Short mmCIF file of N, CA and C in Angstrom, two decimals:
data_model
loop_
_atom_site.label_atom_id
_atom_site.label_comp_id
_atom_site.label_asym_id
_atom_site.label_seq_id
_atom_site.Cartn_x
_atom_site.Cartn_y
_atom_site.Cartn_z
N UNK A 191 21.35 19.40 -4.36
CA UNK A 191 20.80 18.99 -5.64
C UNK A 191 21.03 20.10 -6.67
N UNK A 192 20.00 21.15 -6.63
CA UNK A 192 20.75 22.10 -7.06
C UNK A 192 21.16 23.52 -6.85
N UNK A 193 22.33 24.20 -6.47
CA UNK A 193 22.90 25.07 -6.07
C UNK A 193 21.88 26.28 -6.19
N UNK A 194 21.51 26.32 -7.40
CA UNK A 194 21.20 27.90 -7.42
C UNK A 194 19.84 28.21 -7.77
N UNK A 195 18.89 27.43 -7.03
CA UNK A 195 17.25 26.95 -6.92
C UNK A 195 16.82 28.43 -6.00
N UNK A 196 15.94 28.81 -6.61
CA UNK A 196 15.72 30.26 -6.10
C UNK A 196 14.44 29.91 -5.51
N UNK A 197 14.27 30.49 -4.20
CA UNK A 197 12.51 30.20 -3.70
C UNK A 197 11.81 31.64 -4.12
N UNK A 198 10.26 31.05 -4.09
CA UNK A 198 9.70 31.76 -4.46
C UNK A 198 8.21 31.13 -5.26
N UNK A 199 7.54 32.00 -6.09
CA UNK A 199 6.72 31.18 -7.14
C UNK A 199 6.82 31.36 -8.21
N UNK A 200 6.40 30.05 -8.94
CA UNK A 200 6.42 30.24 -10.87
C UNK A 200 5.36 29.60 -10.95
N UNK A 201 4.63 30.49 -12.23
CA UNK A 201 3.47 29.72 -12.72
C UNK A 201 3.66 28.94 -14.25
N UNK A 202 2.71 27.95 -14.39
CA UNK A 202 2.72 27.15 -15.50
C UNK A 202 1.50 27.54 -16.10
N UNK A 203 1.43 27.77 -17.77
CA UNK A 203 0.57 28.10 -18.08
C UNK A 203 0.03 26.76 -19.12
N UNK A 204 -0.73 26.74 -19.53
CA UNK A 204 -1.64 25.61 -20.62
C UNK A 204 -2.52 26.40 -21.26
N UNK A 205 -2.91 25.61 -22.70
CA UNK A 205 -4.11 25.76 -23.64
C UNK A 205 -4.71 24.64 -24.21
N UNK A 206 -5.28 24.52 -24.39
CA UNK A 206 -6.13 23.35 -25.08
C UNK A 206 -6.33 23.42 -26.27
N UNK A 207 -5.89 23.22 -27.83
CA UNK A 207 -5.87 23.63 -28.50
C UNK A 207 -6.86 23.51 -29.51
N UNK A 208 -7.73 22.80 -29.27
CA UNK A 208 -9.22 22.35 -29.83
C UNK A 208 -9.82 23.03 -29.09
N UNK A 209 -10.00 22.92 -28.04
CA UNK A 209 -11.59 23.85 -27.29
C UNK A 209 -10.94 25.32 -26.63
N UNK A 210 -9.82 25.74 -26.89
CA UNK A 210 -9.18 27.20 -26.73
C UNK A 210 -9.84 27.46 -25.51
N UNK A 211 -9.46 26.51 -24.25
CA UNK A 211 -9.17 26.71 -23.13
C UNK A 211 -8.02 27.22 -22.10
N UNK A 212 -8.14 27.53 -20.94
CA UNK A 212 -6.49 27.88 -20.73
C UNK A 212 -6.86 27.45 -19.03
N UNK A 213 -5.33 27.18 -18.54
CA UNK A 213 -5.20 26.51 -17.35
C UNK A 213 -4.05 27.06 -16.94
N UNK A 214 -4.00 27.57 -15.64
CA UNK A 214 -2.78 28.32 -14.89
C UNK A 214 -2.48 27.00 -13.60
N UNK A 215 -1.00 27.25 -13.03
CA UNK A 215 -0.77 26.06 -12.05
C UNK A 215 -0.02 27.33 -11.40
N UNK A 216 0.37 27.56 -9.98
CA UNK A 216 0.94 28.22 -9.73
C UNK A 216 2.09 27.34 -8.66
N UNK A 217 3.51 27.12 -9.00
CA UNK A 217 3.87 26.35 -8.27
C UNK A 217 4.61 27.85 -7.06
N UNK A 218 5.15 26.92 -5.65
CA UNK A 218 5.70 27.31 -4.33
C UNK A 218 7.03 26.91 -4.88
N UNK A 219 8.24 27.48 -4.97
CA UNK A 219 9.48 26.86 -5.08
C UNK A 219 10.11 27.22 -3.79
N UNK A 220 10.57 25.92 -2.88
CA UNK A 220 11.42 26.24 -1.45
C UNK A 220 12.38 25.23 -1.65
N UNK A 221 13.53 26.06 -1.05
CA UNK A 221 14.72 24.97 -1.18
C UNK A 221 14.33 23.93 -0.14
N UNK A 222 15.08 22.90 -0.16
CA UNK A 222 15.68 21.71 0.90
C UNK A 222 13.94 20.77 0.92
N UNK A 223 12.79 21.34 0.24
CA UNK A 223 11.85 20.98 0.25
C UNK A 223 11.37 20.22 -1.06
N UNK A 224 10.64 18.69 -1.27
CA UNK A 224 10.63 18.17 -2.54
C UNK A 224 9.17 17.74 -2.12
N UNK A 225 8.14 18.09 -3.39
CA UNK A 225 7.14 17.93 -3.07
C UNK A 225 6.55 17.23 -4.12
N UNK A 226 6.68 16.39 -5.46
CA UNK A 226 6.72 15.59 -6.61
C UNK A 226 5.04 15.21 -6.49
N UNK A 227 4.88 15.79 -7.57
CA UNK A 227 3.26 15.46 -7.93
C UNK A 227 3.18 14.62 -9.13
N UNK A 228 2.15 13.83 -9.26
CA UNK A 228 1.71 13.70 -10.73
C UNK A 228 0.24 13.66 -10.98
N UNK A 229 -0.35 14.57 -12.04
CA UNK A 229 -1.40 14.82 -12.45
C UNK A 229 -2.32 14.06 -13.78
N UNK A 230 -3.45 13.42 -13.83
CA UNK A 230 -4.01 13.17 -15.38
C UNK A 230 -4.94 13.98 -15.31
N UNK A 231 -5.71 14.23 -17.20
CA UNK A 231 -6.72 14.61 -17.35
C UNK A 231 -7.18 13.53 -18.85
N UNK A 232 -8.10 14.05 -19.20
CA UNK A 232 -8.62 13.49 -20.55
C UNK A 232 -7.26 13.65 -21.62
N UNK A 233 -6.47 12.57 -21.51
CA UNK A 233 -5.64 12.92 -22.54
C UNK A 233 -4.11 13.02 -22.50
N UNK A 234 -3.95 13.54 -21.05
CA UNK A 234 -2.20 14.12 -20.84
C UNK A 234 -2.18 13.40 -19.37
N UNK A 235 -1.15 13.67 -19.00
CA UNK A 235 -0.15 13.45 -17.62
C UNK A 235 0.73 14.78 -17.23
N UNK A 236 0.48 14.98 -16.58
CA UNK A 236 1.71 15.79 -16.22
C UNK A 236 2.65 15.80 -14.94
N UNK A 237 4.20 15.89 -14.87
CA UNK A 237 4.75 15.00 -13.72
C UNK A 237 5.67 16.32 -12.68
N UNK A 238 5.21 16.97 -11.76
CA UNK A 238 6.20 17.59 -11.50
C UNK A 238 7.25 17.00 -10.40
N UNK A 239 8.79 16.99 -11.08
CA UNK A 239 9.62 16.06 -10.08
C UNK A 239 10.08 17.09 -8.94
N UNK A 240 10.73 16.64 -7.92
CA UNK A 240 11.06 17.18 -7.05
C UNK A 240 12.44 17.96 -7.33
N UNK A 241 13.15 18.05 -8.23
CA UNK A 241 13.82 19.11 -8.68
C UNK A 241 13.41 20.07 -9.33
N UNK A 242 12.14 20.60 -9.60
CA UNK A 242 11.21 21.29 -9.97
C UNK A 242 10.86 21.13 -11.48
N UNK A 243 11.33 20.14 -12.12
CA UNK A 243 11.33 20.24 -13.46
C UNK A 243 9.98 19.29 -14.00
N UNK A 244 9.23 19.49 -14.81
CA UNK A 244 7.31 19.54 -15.32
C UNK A 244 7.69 18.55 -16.60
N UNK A 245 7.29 17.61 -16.57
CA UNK A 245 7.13 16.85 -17.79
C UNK A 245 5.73 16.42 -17.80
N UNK A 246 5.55 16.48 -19.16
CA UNK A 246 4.12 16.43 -19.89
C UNK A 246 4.08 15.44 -20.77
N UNK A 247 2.82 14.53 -20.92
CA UNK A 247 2.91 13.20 -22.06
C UNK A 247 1.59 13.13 -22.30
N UNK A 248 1.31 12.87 -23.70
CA UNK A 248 0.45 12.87 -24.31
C UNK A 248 -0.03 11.71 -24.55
N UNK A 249 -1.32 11.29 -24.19
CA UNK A 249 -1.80 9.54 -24.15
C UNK A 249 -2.45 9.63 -26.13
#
């Protein structure tokens, strides 16, 4: 999928921009491994696909 996918961890950071909150995600990155989440809260979605890439949508 893709060649040069490094393991390891990356974190995702957030703010809330009305109530100046903050939210950390800490993802696991392993090759040959796909682990595709999707998350709601009051408001958003957030999708992580199994090529590691985070999309976010705003309701």
């Amino acid at each position: 999928m893709y060649k040069d996918l490094q393991t390891g961890y990356t974190s995702i950071y957030a703010k809330h921009k009305t109530y100046d909150m903050y939210a950390i995600c800490i993802v696991n990155v392993a090759k040959e491994i796909a682990n595709p989440m999707i998350g709601t809260g009051n408001g958003f979605t957030i999708i992580l696909k199994s090529d590691g890439t985070v999309w976010g949508i705003r309701k």
